[in-house]
PDB file of C-alpha atoms and ligand atoms in Angstrom:
ATOM      1  CA  UNK A   1      -6.162  35.165  26.852  1.00 96.00           C
ATOM      2  CA  UNK A   2      -9.384  36.649  25.447  1.00 95.00           C
ATOM      3  CA  UNK A   3     -12.522  34.487  25.819  1.00 95.00           C
ATOM      4  CA  UNK A   4     -15.438  35.096  23.499  1.00 94.00           C
ATOM      5  CA  UNK A   5     -18.750  33.596  24.002  1.00 89.00           C
ATOM      6  CA  UNK A   6     -18.726  32.709  27.689  1.00 65.00           C
ATOM      7  CA  UNK A   7     -22.105  33.260  29.285  1.00 57.00           C
ATOM      8  CA  UNK A   8     -23.521  34.908  26.116  1.00 50.00           C
ATOM      9  CA  UNK A   9     -27.105  34.083  25.351  1.00 51.00           C
ATOM     10  CA  UNK A  10     -28.772  33.607  21.940  1.00 51.00           C
ATOM     11  CA  UNK A  11     -30.291  37.028  21.976  1.00 51.00           C
ATOM     12  CA  UNK A  12     -26.949  38.893  21.818  1.00 53.00           C
ATOM     13  CA  UNK A  13     -25.238  36.093  19.922  1.00 54.00           C
ATOM     14  CA  UNK A  14     -24.521  38.084  16.701  1.00 55.00           C
ATOM     15  CA  UNK A  15     -22.073  40.196  18.582  1.00 86.00           C
ATOM     16  CA  UNK A  16     -19.796  37.128  18.925  1.00 90.00           C
ATOM     17  CA  UNK A  17     -19.000  37.348  15.214  1.00 93.00           C
ATOM     18  CA  UNK A  18     -18.566  41.136  15.308  1.00 93.00           C
ATOM     19  CA  UNK A  19     -16.234  40.733  18.279  1.00 94.00           C
ATOM     20  CA  UNK A  20     -13.948  38.337  16.299  1.00 96.00           C
ATOM     21  CA  UNK A  21     -13.965  40.701  13.363  1.00 96.00           C
ATOM     22  CA  UNK A  22     -13.079  43.592  15.533  1.00 95.00           C
ATOM     23  CA  UNK A  23     -10.324  41.629  17.240  1.00 96.00           C
ATOM     24  CA  UNK A  24      -9.091  40.468  13.779  1.00 97.00           C
ATOM     25  CA  UNK A  25      -9.143  44.081  12.446  1.00 96.00           C
ATOM     26  CA  UNK A  26      -6.896  45.256  15.235  1.00 96.00           C
ATOM     27  CA  UNK A  27      -4.103  42.858  14.643  1.00 97.00           C
ATOM     28  CA  UNK A  28      -1.094  44.446  13.099  1.00 96.00           C
ATOM     29  CA  UNK A  29      -0.969  44.156   9.332  1.00 93.00           C
ATOM     30  CA  UNK A  30       1.033  41.252   8.226  1.00 94.00           C
ATOM     31  CA  UNK A  31       0.720  39.257  11.279  1.00 97.00           C
ATOM     32  CA  UNK A  32      -0.106  35.632  10.807  1.00 98.00           C
ATOM     33  CA  UNK A  33      -3.278  34.169  12.510  1.00 98.00           C
ATOM     34  CA  UNK A  34      -3.624  30.412  13.199  1.00 98.00           C
ATOM     35  CA  UNK A  35      -7.046  28.993  13.721  1.00 98.00           C
ATOM     36  CA  UNK A  36      -7.362  25.760  15.659  1.00 98.00           C
ATOM     37  CA  UNK A  37     -10.950  24.497  15.354  1.00 98.00           C
ATOM     38  CA  UNK A  38     -11.998  21.931  17.976  1.00 98.00           C
ATOM     39  CA  UNK A  39     -15.053  20.471  19.635  1.00 97.00           C
ATOM     40  CA  UNK A  40     -13.419  20.781  23.077  1.00 96.00           C
ATOM     41  CA  UNK A  41     -12.645  18.147  25.757  1.00 96.00           C
ATOM     42  CA  UNK A  42      -9.128  19.056  24.994  1.00 98.00           C
ATOM     43  CA  UNK A  43      -6.358  16.595  25.144  1.00 98.00           C
ATOM     44  CA  UNK A  44      -2.707  16.378  24.021  1.00 98.00           C
ATOM     45  CA  UNK A  45      -3.795  15.872  20.316  1.00 98.00           C
ATOM     46  CA  UNK A  46      -5.545  19.249  20.357  1.00 98.00           C
ATOM     47  CA  UNK A  47      -2.680  20.765  22.340  1.00 98.00           C
ATOM     48  CA  UNK A  48      -0.086  19.621  19.808  1.00 98.00           C
ATOM     49  CA  UNK A  49      -1.951  21.675  17.142  1.00 98.00           C
ATOM     50  CA  UNK A  50      -2.080  24.636  19.449  1.00 98.00           C
ATOM     51  CA  UNK A  51       1.745  24.364  20.228  1.00 98.00           C
ATOM     52  CA  UNK A  52       2.611  24.004  16.546  1.00 98.00           C
ATOM     53  CA  UNK A  53       0.402  27.036  15.786  1.00 98.00           C
ATOM     54  CA  UNK A  54       2.061  29.025  18.660  1.00 98.00           C
ATOM     55  CA  UNK A  55       5.454  28.333  17.255  1.00 98.00           C
ATOM     56  CA  UNK A  56       4.617  29.057  13.605  1.00 98.00           C
ATOM     57  CA  UNK A  57       2.167  32.011  13.821  1.00 98.00           C
ATOM     58  CA  UNK A  58       1.856  35.321  15.579  1.00 98.00           C
ATOM     59  CA  UNK A  59      -1.679  34.881  16.899  1.00 98.00           C
ATOM     60  CA  UNK A  60      -3.479  31.676  17.784  1.00 98.00           C
ATOM     61  CA  UNK A  61      -7.327  31.480  17.965  1.00 98.00           C
ATOM     62  CA  UNK A  62      -8.880  28.227  19.306  1.00 98.00           C
ATOM     63  CA  UNK A  63     -12.596  27.500  18.771  1.00 98.00           C
ATOM     64  CA  UNK A  64     -14.660  25.178  20.835  1.00 98.00           C
ATOM     65  CA  UNK A  65     -17.955  24.226  19.409  1.00 96.00           C
ATOM     66  CA  UNK A  66     -19.671  20.918  19.306  1.00 95.00           C
ATOM     67  CA  UNK A  67     -21.075  21.393  15.896  1.00 95.00           C
ATOM     68  CA  UNK A  68     -24.618  19.784  15.618  1.00 94.00           C
ATOM     69  CA  UNK A  69     -24.667  19.648  11.871  1.00 93.00           C
ATOM     70  CA  UNK A  70     -21.938  17.050  11.783  1.00 93.00           C
ATOM     71  CA  UNK A  71     -23.966  14.632  14.005  1.00 93.00           C
ATOM     72  CA  UNK A  72     -26.913  12.693  12.687  1.00 90.00           C
ATOM     73  CA  UNK A  73     -29.930  12.073  14.808  1.00 90.00           C
ATOM     74  CA  UNK A  74     -29.100   9.241  17.187  1.00 88.00           C
ATOM     75  CA  UNK A  75     -25.352   9.966  17.283  1.00 90.00           C
ATOM     76  CA  UNK A  76     -23.512  11.074  20.329  1.00 87.00           C
ATOM     77  CA  UNK A  77     -24.118  14.830  20.209  1.00 91.00           C
ATOM     78  CA  UNK A  78     -25.721  15.043  23.629  1.00 90.00           C
ATOM     79  CA  UNK A  79     -23.102  12.496  25.227  1.00 90.00           C
ATOM     80  CA  UNK A  80     -20.159  14.332  23.721  1.00 91.00           C
ATOM     81  CA  UNK A  81     -17.785  15.267  26.566  1.00 90.00           C
ATOM     82  CA  UNK A  82     -17.854  18.832  27.661  1.00 92.00           C
ATOM     83  CA  UNK A  83     -15.175  20.188  29.845  1.00 94.00           C
ATOM     84  CA  UNK A  84     -15.171  23.879  29.436  1.00 96.00           C
ATOM     85  CA  UNK A  85     -13.414  24.979  32.588  1.00 96.00           C
ATOM     86  CA  UNK A  86     -10.455  22.565  32.160  1.00 97.00           C
ATOM     87  CA  UNK A  87     -10.306  23.404  28.413  1.00 98.00           C
ATOM     88  CA  UNK A  88      -9.850  27.032  29.133  1.00 98.00           C
ATOM     89  CA  UNK A  89      -7.051  26.381  31.634  1.00 98.00           C
ATOM     90  CA  UNK A  90      -5.267  24.195  29.134  1.00 98.00           C
ATOM     91  CA  UNK A  91      -5.745  26.708  26.285  1.00 98.00           C
ATOM     92  CA  UNK A  92      -4.318  29.463  28.578  1.00 98.00           C
ATOM     93  CA  UNK A  93      -1.310  27.259  29.424  1.00 98.00           C
ATOM     94  CA  UNK A  94      -0.702  26.491  25.825  1.00 98.00           C
ATOM     95  CA  UNK A  95      -0.479  30.134  24.950  1.00 97.00           C
ATOM     96  CA  UNK A  96      -3.727  30.583  23.059  1.00 98.00           C
ATOM     97  CA  UNK A  97      -4.448  34.336  22.392  1.00 98.00           C
ATOM     98  CA  UNK A  98      -8.289  33.901  21.877  1.00 98.00           C
ATOM     99  CA  UNK A  99     -10.753  31.189  22.582  1.00 98.00           C
ATOM    100  CA  UNK A 100     -14.118  31.441  20.771  1.00 97.00           C
ATOM    101  CA  UNK A 101     -16.932  29.375  22.128  1.00 96.00           C
ATOM    102  CA  UNK A 102     -19.369  28.745  19.248  1.00 92.00           C
ATOM    103  CA  UNK A 103     -23.161  28.719  19.518  1.00 90.00           C
ATOM    104  CA  UNK A 104     -25.463  26.741  17.307  1.00 94.00           C
ATOM    105  CA  UNK A 105     -28.092  29.477  17.183  1.00 91.00           C
ATOM    106  CA  UNK A 106     -25.417  32.021  16.069  1.00 91.00           C
ATOM    107  CA  UNK A 107     -23.994  29.791  13.370  1.00 94.00           C
ATOM    108  CA  UNK A 108     -27.248  28.289  12.176  1.00 96.00           C
ATOM    109  CA  UNK A 109     -30.010  30.909  12.455  1.00 94.00           C
ATOM    110  CA  UNK A 110     -33.491  29.996  11.391  1.00 96.00           C
ATOM    111  CA  UNK A 111     -33.561  29.557   7.658  1.00 96.00           C
ATOM    112  CA  UNK A 112     -29.963  28.492   7.334  1.00 96.00           C
ATOM    113  CA  UNK A 113     -29.816  26.298   4.283  1.00 96.00           C
ATOM    114  CA  UNK A 114     -26.457  26.470   2.541  1.00 97.00           C
ATOM    115  CA  UNK A 115     -24.519  23.182   2.006  1.00 96.00           C
ATOM    116  CA  UNK A 116     -20.916  22.618   1.175  1.00 97.00           C
ATOM    117  CA  UNK A 117     -20.167  19.136  -0.107  1.00 96.00           C
ATOM    118  CA  UNK A 118     -16.894  17.690  -1.326  1.00 98.00           C
ATOM    119  CA  UNK A 119     -18.412  14.664  -3.060  1.00 96.00           C
ATOM    120  CA  UNK A 120     -16.693  11.362  -3.640  1.00 95.00           C
ATOM    121  CA  UNK A 121     -14.064  12.012  -0.937  1.00 97.00           C
ATOM    122  CA  UNK A 122     -16.872  12.548   1.547  1.00 97.00           C
ATOM    123  CA  UNK A 123     -18.836   9.506   0.517  1.00 96.00           C
ATOM    124  CA  UNK A 124     -16.362   6.767   1.470  1.00 96.00           C
ATOM    125  CA  UNK A 125     -14.806   5.442   4.668  1.00 98.00           C
ATOM    126  CA  UNK A 126     -16.557   7.402   7.599  1.00 98.00           C
ATOM    127  CA  UNK A 127     -18.868   8.918   5.116  1.00 97.00           C
ATOM    128  CA  UNK A 128     -20.585   5.536   4.546  1.00 96.00           C
ATOM    129  CA  UNK A 129     -21.941   5.230   8.067  1.00 95.00           C
ATOM    130  CA  UNK A 130     -22.112   8.994   8.478  1.00 95.00           C
ATOM    131  CA  UNK A 131     -23.350  10.259   5.173  1.00 95.00           C
ATOM    132  CA  UNK A 132     -24.017  13.931   6.406  1.00 94.00           C
ATOM    133  CA  UNK A 133     -20.907  14.172   8.590  1.00 96.00           C
ATOM    134  CA  UNK A 134     -18.428  15.847   6.266  1.00 98.00           C
ATOM    135  CA  UNK A 135     -21.089  18.233   4.810  1.00 98.00           C
ATOM    136  CA  UNK A 136     -21.496  19.447   8.477  1.00 97.00           C
ATOM    137  CA  UNK A 137     -17.713  19.631   9.003  1.00 98.00           C
ATOM    138  CA  UNK A 138     -17.246  21.575   5.788  1.00 98.00           C
ATOM    139  CA  UNK A 139     -19.929  24.122   6.499  1.00 98.00           C
ATOM    140  CA  UNK A 140     -18.720  24.883  10.023  1.00 98.00           C
ATOM    141  CA  UNK A 141     -15.068  25.052   8.967  1.00 98.00           C
ATOM    142  CA  UNK A 142     -15.846  27.243   6.049  1.00 98.00           C
ATOM    143  CA  UNK A 143     -17.923  29.610   8.350  1.00 98.00           C
ATOM    144  CA  UNK A 144     -15.041  29.776  10.780  1.00 98.00           C
ATOM    145  CA  UNK A 145     -12.545  30.537   7.996  1.00 98.00           C
ATOM    146  CA  UNK A 146     -14.977  33.396   6.941  1.00 98.00           C
ATOM    147  CA  UNK A 147     -15.368  34.687  10.481  1.00 97.00           C
ATOM    148  CA  UNK A 148     -11.645  34.556  11.552  1.00 98.00           C
ATOM    149  CA  UNK A 149      -9.999  35.016   8.166  1.00 98.00           C
ATOM    150  CA  UNK A 150      -6.982  33.063   9.449  1.00 98.00           C
ATOM    151  CA  UNK A 151      -3.781  32.851   7.508  1.00 98.00           C
ATOM    152  CA  UNK A 152      -3.265  29.275   8.691  1.00 98.00           C
ATOM    153  CA  UNK A 153      -5.574  26.527   9.982  1.00 99.00           C
ATOM    154  CA  UNK A 154      -4.488  23.528  11.972  1.00 99.00           C
ATOM    155  CA  UNK A 155      -5.846  20.019  11.696  1.00 98.00           C
ATOM    156  CA  UNK A 156      -4.914  16.739  13.123  1.00 98.00           C
ATOM    157  CA  UNK A 157      -4.057  13.716  11.047  1.00 98.00           C
ATOM    158  CA  UNK A 158      -6.112  11.722  13.506  1.00 98.00           C
ATOM    159  CA  UNK A 159      -9.002  12.690  11.262  1.00 98.00           C
ATOM    160  CA  UNK A 160      -7.225  11.903   8.063  1.00 98.00           C
ATOM    161  CA  UNK A 161     -10.254  11.989   5.871  1.00 98.00           C
ATOM    162  CA  UNK A 162     -11.450  15.203   7.382  1.00 98.00           C
ATOM    163  CA  UNK A 163      -8.144  16.990   6.802  1.00 98.00           C
ATOM    164  CA  UNK A 164      -7.985  15.663   3.221  1.00 98.00           C
ATOM    165  CA  UNK A 165     -11.543  16.967   2.480  1.00 98.00           C
ATOM    166  CA  UNK A 166     -10.682  20.343   4.069  1.00 98.00           C
ATOM    167  CA  UNK A 167      -7.522  20.634   1.949  1.00 98.00           C
ATOM    168  CA  UNK A 168      -9.708  19.899  -1.165  1.00 98.00           C
ATOM    169  CA  UNK A 169     -12.365  22.423  -0.199  1.00 98.00           C
ATOM    170  CA  UNK A 170      -9.690  25.079   0.378  1.00 98.00           C
ATOM    171  CA  UNK A 171      -8.084  24.325  -2.940  1.00 98.00           C
ATOM    172  CA  UNK A 172     -11.285  24.085  -4.870  1.00 98.00           C
ATOM    173  CA  UNK A 173     -12.689  27.351  -3.414  1.00 98.00           C
ATOM    174  CA  UNK A 174      -9.432  29.292  -3.625  1.00 98.00           C
ATOM    175  CA  UNK A 175      -9.578  30.022   0.117  1.00 98.00           C
ATOM    176  CA  UNK A 176      -6.615  32.317   0.983  1.00 98.00           C
ATOM    177  CA  UNK A 177      -5.103  30.319   3.839  1.00 98.00           C
ATOM    178  CA  UNK A 178      -2.773  27.531   4.366  1.00 98.00           C
ATOM    179  CA  UNK A 179      -3.987  24.227   5.827  1.00 98.00           C
ATOM    180  CA  UNK A 180      -1.448  22.631   8.214  1.00 98.00           C
ATOM    181  CA  UNK A 181      -1.803  19.084   9.112  1.00 98.00           C
ATOM    182  CA  UNK A 182      -0.066  17.584  12.134  1.00 98.00           C
ATOM    183  CA  UNK A 183       0.642  14.034  13.283  1.00 98.00           C
ATOM    184  CA  UNK A 184      -1.724  11.895  15.252  1.00 98.00           C
ATOM    185  CA  UNK A 185      -0.916  11.870  18.959  1.00 98.00           C
ATOM    186  CA  UNK A 186      -1.333   8.598  20.999  1.00 98.00           C
ATOM    187  CA  UNK A 187      -1.699   7.633  24.591  1.00 98.00           C
ATOM    188  CA  UNK A 188       1.542   6.007  25.939  1.00 98.00           C
ATOM    189  CA  UNK A 189       0.074   2.418  25.244  1.00 97.00           C
ATOM    190  CA  UNK A 190      -0.724   3.429  21.611  1.00 98.00           C
ATOM    191  CA  UNK A 191      -4.500   4.206  21.778  1.00 98.00           C
ATOM    192  CA  UNK A 192      -5.140   7.287  19.493  1.00 98.00           C
ATOM    193  CA  UNK A 193      -6.082  10.198  21.693  1.00 98.00           C
ATOM    194  CA  UNK A 194      -9.727  11.172  21.363  1.00 97.00           C
ATOM    195  CA  UNK A 195     -12.222  13.224  23.300  1.00 94.00           C
ATOM    196  CA  UNK A 196     -14.478  10.176  23.145  1.00 95.00           C
ATOM    197  CA  UNK A 197     -11.962   7.931  25.032  1.00 97.00           C
ATOM    198  CA  UNK A 198     -13.379   9.057  28.347  1.00 95.00           C
ATOM    199  CA  UNK A 199     -16.602   7.423  27.457  1.00 95.00           C
ATOM    200  CA  UNK A 200     -14.879   3.926  27.374  1.00 98.00           C
ATOM    201  CA  UNK A 201     -15.316   1.683  30.476  1.00 98.00           C
ATOM    202  CA  UNK A 202     -12.182   0.222  31.942  1.00 98.00           C
ATOM    203  CA  UNK A 203     -12.890  -3.063  29.973  1.00 98.00           C
ATOM    204  CA  UNK A 204     -13.705  -1.243  26.708  1.00 98.00           C
ATOM    205  CA  UNK A 205     -10.465   0.822  27.174  1.00 98.00           C
ATOM    206  CA  UNK A 206      -8.545  -2.409  27.080  1.00 98.00           C
ATOM    207  CA  UNK A 207     -10.493  -3.643  24.019  1.00 98.00           C
ATOM    208  CA  UNK A 208      -9.952  -0.325  22.204  1.00 98.00           C
ATOM    209  CA  UNK A 209      -6.248  -0.698  22.466  1.00 98.00           C
ATOM    210  CA  UNK A 210      -6.621  -3.616  19.825  1.00 98.00           C
ATOM    211  CA  UNK A 211      -7.364  -0.940  17.228  1.00 98.00           C
ATOM    212  CA  UNK A 212      -3.912   0.496  17.305  1.00 98.00           C
ATOM    213  CA  UNK A 213      -2.367  -2.872  17.735  1.00 98.00           C
ATOM    214  CA  UNK A 214      -3.878  -4.184  14.517  1.00 98.00           C
ATOM    215  CA  UNK A 215      -2.864  -1.116  12.618  1.00 98.00           C
ATOM    216  CA  UNK A 216       0.689  -1.572  13.957  1.00 98.00           C
ATOM    217  CA  UNK A 217       0.494  -5.218  12.803  1.00 98.00           C
ATOM    218  CA  UNK A 218      -0.243  -4.247   9.247  1.00 98.00           C
ATOM    219  CA  UNK A 219       2.665  -1.630   9.345  1.00 97.00           C
ATOM    220  CA  UNK A 220       5.140  -4.203  10.750  1.00 97.00           C
ATOM    221  CA  UNK A 221       4.085  -7.012   8.356  1.00 96.00           C
ATOM    222  CA  UNK A 222       4.363  -4.705   5.358  1.00 95.00           C
ATOM    223  CA  UNK A 223       7.757  -3.287   6.641  1.00 94.00           C
ATOM    224  CA  UNK A 224       8.827  -6.990   6.734  1.00 94.00           C
ATOM    225  CA  UNK A 225       7.991  -7.455   3.090  1.00 93.00           C
ATOM    226  CA  UNK A 226       4.285  -8.350   2.891  1.00 94.00           C
ATOM    227  CA  UNK A 227       2.922  -6.663  -0.245  1.00 93.00           C
ATOM    228  CA  UNK A 228      -0.500  -8.366  -0.603  1.00 94.00           C
ATOM    229  CA  UNK A 229      -3.171  -5.905   0.677  1.00 96.00           C
ATOM    230  CA  UNK A 230      -5.792  -8.596   0.927  1.00 96.00           C
ATOM    231  CA  UNK A 231      -3.658 -10.795   3.154  1.00 96.00           C
ATOM    232  CA  UNK A 232      -2.505  -7.906   5.298  1.00 97.00           C
ATOM    233  CA  UNK A 233      -6.073  -6.877   5.893  1.00 97.00           C
ATOM    234  CA  UNK A 234      -7.366 -10.468   6.523  1.00 97.00           C
ATOM    235  CA  UNK A 235      -4.625 -11.219   8.959  1.00 97.00           C
ATOM    236  CA  UNK A 236      -5.301  -7.970  10.858  1.00 97.00           C
ATOM    237  CA  UNK A 237      -8.998  -8.607  11.053  1.00 97.00           C
ATOM    238  CA  UNK A 238      -8.410 -12.015  12.500  1.00 97.00           C
ATOM    239  CA  UNK A 239      -6.584 -10.209  15.460  1.00 96.00           C
ATOM    240  CA  UNK A 240      -9.535  -8.041  16.444  1.00 97.00           C
ATOM    241  CA  UNK A 241     -11.465  -9.254  19.556  1.00 97.00           C
ATOM    242  CA  UNK A 242     -15.143 -10.086  19.091  1.00 97.00           C
ATOM    243  CA  UNK A 243     -16.177  -7.017  21.192  1.00 97.00           C
ATOM    244  CA  UNK A 244     -14.905  -4.776  18.389  1.00 98.00           C
ATOM    245  CA  UNK A 245     -17.487  -3.928  15.829  1.00 98.00           C
ATOM    246  CA  UNK A 246     -15.494  -3.025  12.851  1.00 98.00           C
ATOM    247  CA  UNK A 247     -16.900  -0.455  10.364  1.00 98.00           C
ATOM    248  CA  UNK A 248     -13.988  -0.456   8.044  1.00 98.00           C
ATOM    249  CA  UNK A 249     -10.356  -1.380   7.837  1.00 98.00           C
ATOM    250  CA  UNK A 250      -8.488  -0.352   4.612  1.00 98.00           C
ATOM    251  CA  UNK A 251      -5.153   0.380   3.028  1.00 97.00           C
ATOM    252  CA  UNK A 252      -5.290   3.542   1.016  1.00 96.00           C
ATOM    253  CA  UNK A 253      -3.239   6.024  -0.881  1.00 94.00           C
ATOM    254  CA  UNK A 254      -2.547   8.884   1.434  1.00 93.00           C
ATOM    255  CA  UNK A 255      -3.592  11.768  -0.730  1.00 90.00           C
ATOM    256  CA  UNK A 256      -6.419  10.322  -2.801  1.00 92.00           C
ATOM    257  CA  UNK A 257      -7.775   8.024  -0.034  1.00 94.00           C
ATOM    258  CA  UNK A 258      -8.440   5.415  -2.767  1.00 94.00           C
ATOM    259  CA  UNK A 259      -7.974   1.818  -1.791  1.00 95.00           C
ATOM    260  CA  UNK A 260      -4.678   0.327  -2.908  1.00 93.00           C
ATOM    261  CA  UNK A 261      -4.551  -3.078  -4.663  1.00 86.00           C
ATOM    262  CA  UNK A 262      -0.783  -3.274  -4.885  1.00 82.00           C
ATOM    263  CA  UNK A 263       1.489  -1.718  -2.302  1.00 89.00           C
ATOM    264  CA  UNK A 264       4.551  -1.788  -4.520  1.00 76.00           C
ATOM    265  CA  UNK A 265       2.826   0.852  -6.713  1.00 62.00           C
ATOM    266  CA  UNK A 266       2.458   3.434  -3.933  1.00 59.00           C
ATOM    267  CA  UNK A 267       5.117   5.238  -2.038  1.00 75.00           C
ATOM    268  CA  UNK A 268       2.554   6.936   0.336  1.00 91.00           C
ATOM    269  CA  UNK A 269       0.197   4.355   1.801  1.00 96.00           C
ATOM    270  CA  UNK A 270      -1.756   4.567   4.969  1.00 97.00           C
ATOM    271  CA  UNK A 271      -3.940   1.977   6.857  1.00 98.00           C
ATOM    272  CA  UNK A 272      -7.028   3.325   8.619  1.00 98.00           C
ATOM    273  CA  UNK A 273     -10.024   1.981  10.499  1.00 98.00           C
ATOM    274  CA  UNK A 274     -13.252   2.904  12.196  1.00 98.00           C
ATOM    275  CA  UNK A 275     -14.844   0.712  14.800  1.00 98.00           C
ATOM    276  CA  UNK A 276     -17.279   0.708  17.652  1.00 98.00           C
ATOM    277  CA  UNK A 277     -16.207  -0.520  21.104  1.00 98.00           C
ATOM    278  CA  UNK A 278     -19.413  -0.569  23.132  1.00 97.00           C
ATOM    279  CA  UNK A 279     -21.270   2.695  22.343  1.00 95.00           C
ATOM    280  CA  UNK A 280     -18.182   4.516  21.389  1.00 96.00           C
ATOM    281  CA  UNK A 281     -17.087   5.098  17.784  1.00 97.00           C
ATOM    282  CA  UNK A 282     -13.336   5.390  17.247  1.00 98.00           C
ATOM    283  CA  UNK A 283     -11.041   5.933  14.283  1.00 98.00           C
ATOM    284  CA  UNK A 284      -7.364   5.518  13.879  1.00 98.00           C
ATOM    285  CA  UNK A 285      -4.713   5.405  11.111  1.00 98.00           C
ATOM    286  CA  UNK A 286      -1.026   4.695  10.630  1.00 98.00           C
ATOM    287  CA  UNK A 287       1.457   5.328   7.706  1.00 97.00           C
ATOM    288  CA  UNK A 288       2.936   2.415   6.107  1.00 96.00           C
ATOM    289  CA  UNK A 289       6.608   2.184   6.019  1.00 91.00           C
ATOM    290  CA  UNK A 290       8.128   0.710   2.756  1.00 83.00           C
ATOM    291  CA  UNK A 291      10.362  -2.384   3.203  1.00 84.00           C
ATOM    292  CA  UNK A 292      14.082  -1.465   2.684  1.00 75.00           C
TER     293      UNK A 292
HETATM  294  P1  AMP B 301     -12.093  17.381  17.559  1.00 77.36           P
HETATM  295  O1  AMP B 301     -12.276  18.219  18.823  1.00 77.36           O
HETATM  296  O2  AMP B 301     -12.163  15.894  17.813  1.00 77.36           O
HETATM  297  O3  AMP B 301     -13.015  17.891  16.524  1.00 77.36           O
HETATM  298  O4  AMP B 301     -10.706  17.664  17.059  1.00 77.36           O
HETATM  299  C1  AMP B 301     -10.207  18.953  16.731  1.00 77.36           C
HETATM  300  C2  AMP B 301      -8.967  18.844  16.015  1.00 77.36           C
HETATM  301  O5  AMP B 301      -8.047  18.231  16.759  1.00 77.36           O
HETATM  302  C3  AMP B 301      -9.004  18.121  14.743  1.00 77.36           C
HETATM  303  O6  AMP B 301      -8.173  18.732  13.742  1.00 77.36           O
HETATM  304  C4  AMP B 301      -8.541  16.735  15.032  1.00 77.36           C
HETATM  305  O7  AMP B 301      -8.021  16.016  13.967  1.00 77.36           O
HETATM  306  C5  AMP B 301      -7.440  17.087  16.026  1.00 77.36           C
HETATM  307  N1  AMP B 301      -7.175  15.835  16.856  1.00 77.36           N
HETATM  308  C6  AMP B 301      -8.056  15.190  17.637  1.00 77.36           C
HETATM  309  N2  AMP B 301      -7.429  14.147  18.182  1.00 77.36           N
HETATM  310  C7  AMP B 301      -6.133  14.145  17.830  1.00 77.36           C
HETATM  311  C8  AMP B 301      -5.027  13.389  18.038  1.00 77.36           C
HETATM  312  N3  AMP B 301      -5.082  12.297  18.772  1.00 77.36           N
HETATM  313  N4  AMP B 301      -3.855  13.724  17.445  1.00 77.36           N
HETATM  314  C9  AMP B 301      -3.731  14.803  16.760  1.00 77.36           C
HETATM  315  N5  AMP B 301      -4.767  15.613  16.342  1.00 77.36           N
HETATM  316  C10 AMP B 301      -5.980  15.328  16.956  1.00 77.36           C
END
């Protein structure tokens, strides 16, 4: 496994992009290259993307970069878990060909000012409390696409809004690659896997489980025939413990992410939420299953 970026200082940082280009240039013509962008603190959710990429593509590149432009001042950029040594071991075991460790000074040199915005889709849900977040995601993902020129890029449905925005950006800008989205991976008890879960205290970890429980409640009530969106959401909200500070809980159309009024209209609905448990912001979503 090639590791690019380890122990490199800001002064020689530009070579990190040239190194990728030269590695890319030496790959046999016609080989597929999967890119798996992450912020590290790797868990089974990330590794499920790597494994799918390994099965479906000839080469797999994993990037680890805690991207500052997707964090607002006061968010958890400095507290974000960093576990590089373990990450490299996991990447190696999962069969990654190249790991690239991004550097802020390389990706955002002085004077950097370009923005990439996918309006509307970026303004709702997580965009309401994090108005600059998806702009930061889009710019870093687009830069990684330009640096690596992958044929495929893998994203998790854990971040459903994110992958929807990236799909839209890719389509709108005619980017020559395929976006592959993969299912959300959960802990055995149902909590959505997240790098941020390690920041939960034991007590908060118990509270956090209520997030997947209420989504599961919406899915099962709907599967049992409840079609009233307002009632499904109201019942679910009443199940959340007081320690959960709910940001949003919605039932949406999967591809447009528009709120649904009437479930019988849609064949592809998803329920999603964002909430704070203590200091930790968590997101989760589940697909609705139509009553038989
Ligand atoms: P992150 O490191 O949180 O930026 O995530 C990197 C990639 O891993 C994104 O495409 C996420 O959607 C994906 N990912 C994170 N957690 C999970 C999970 N529990 N299941 C599936 N994919 C995930």
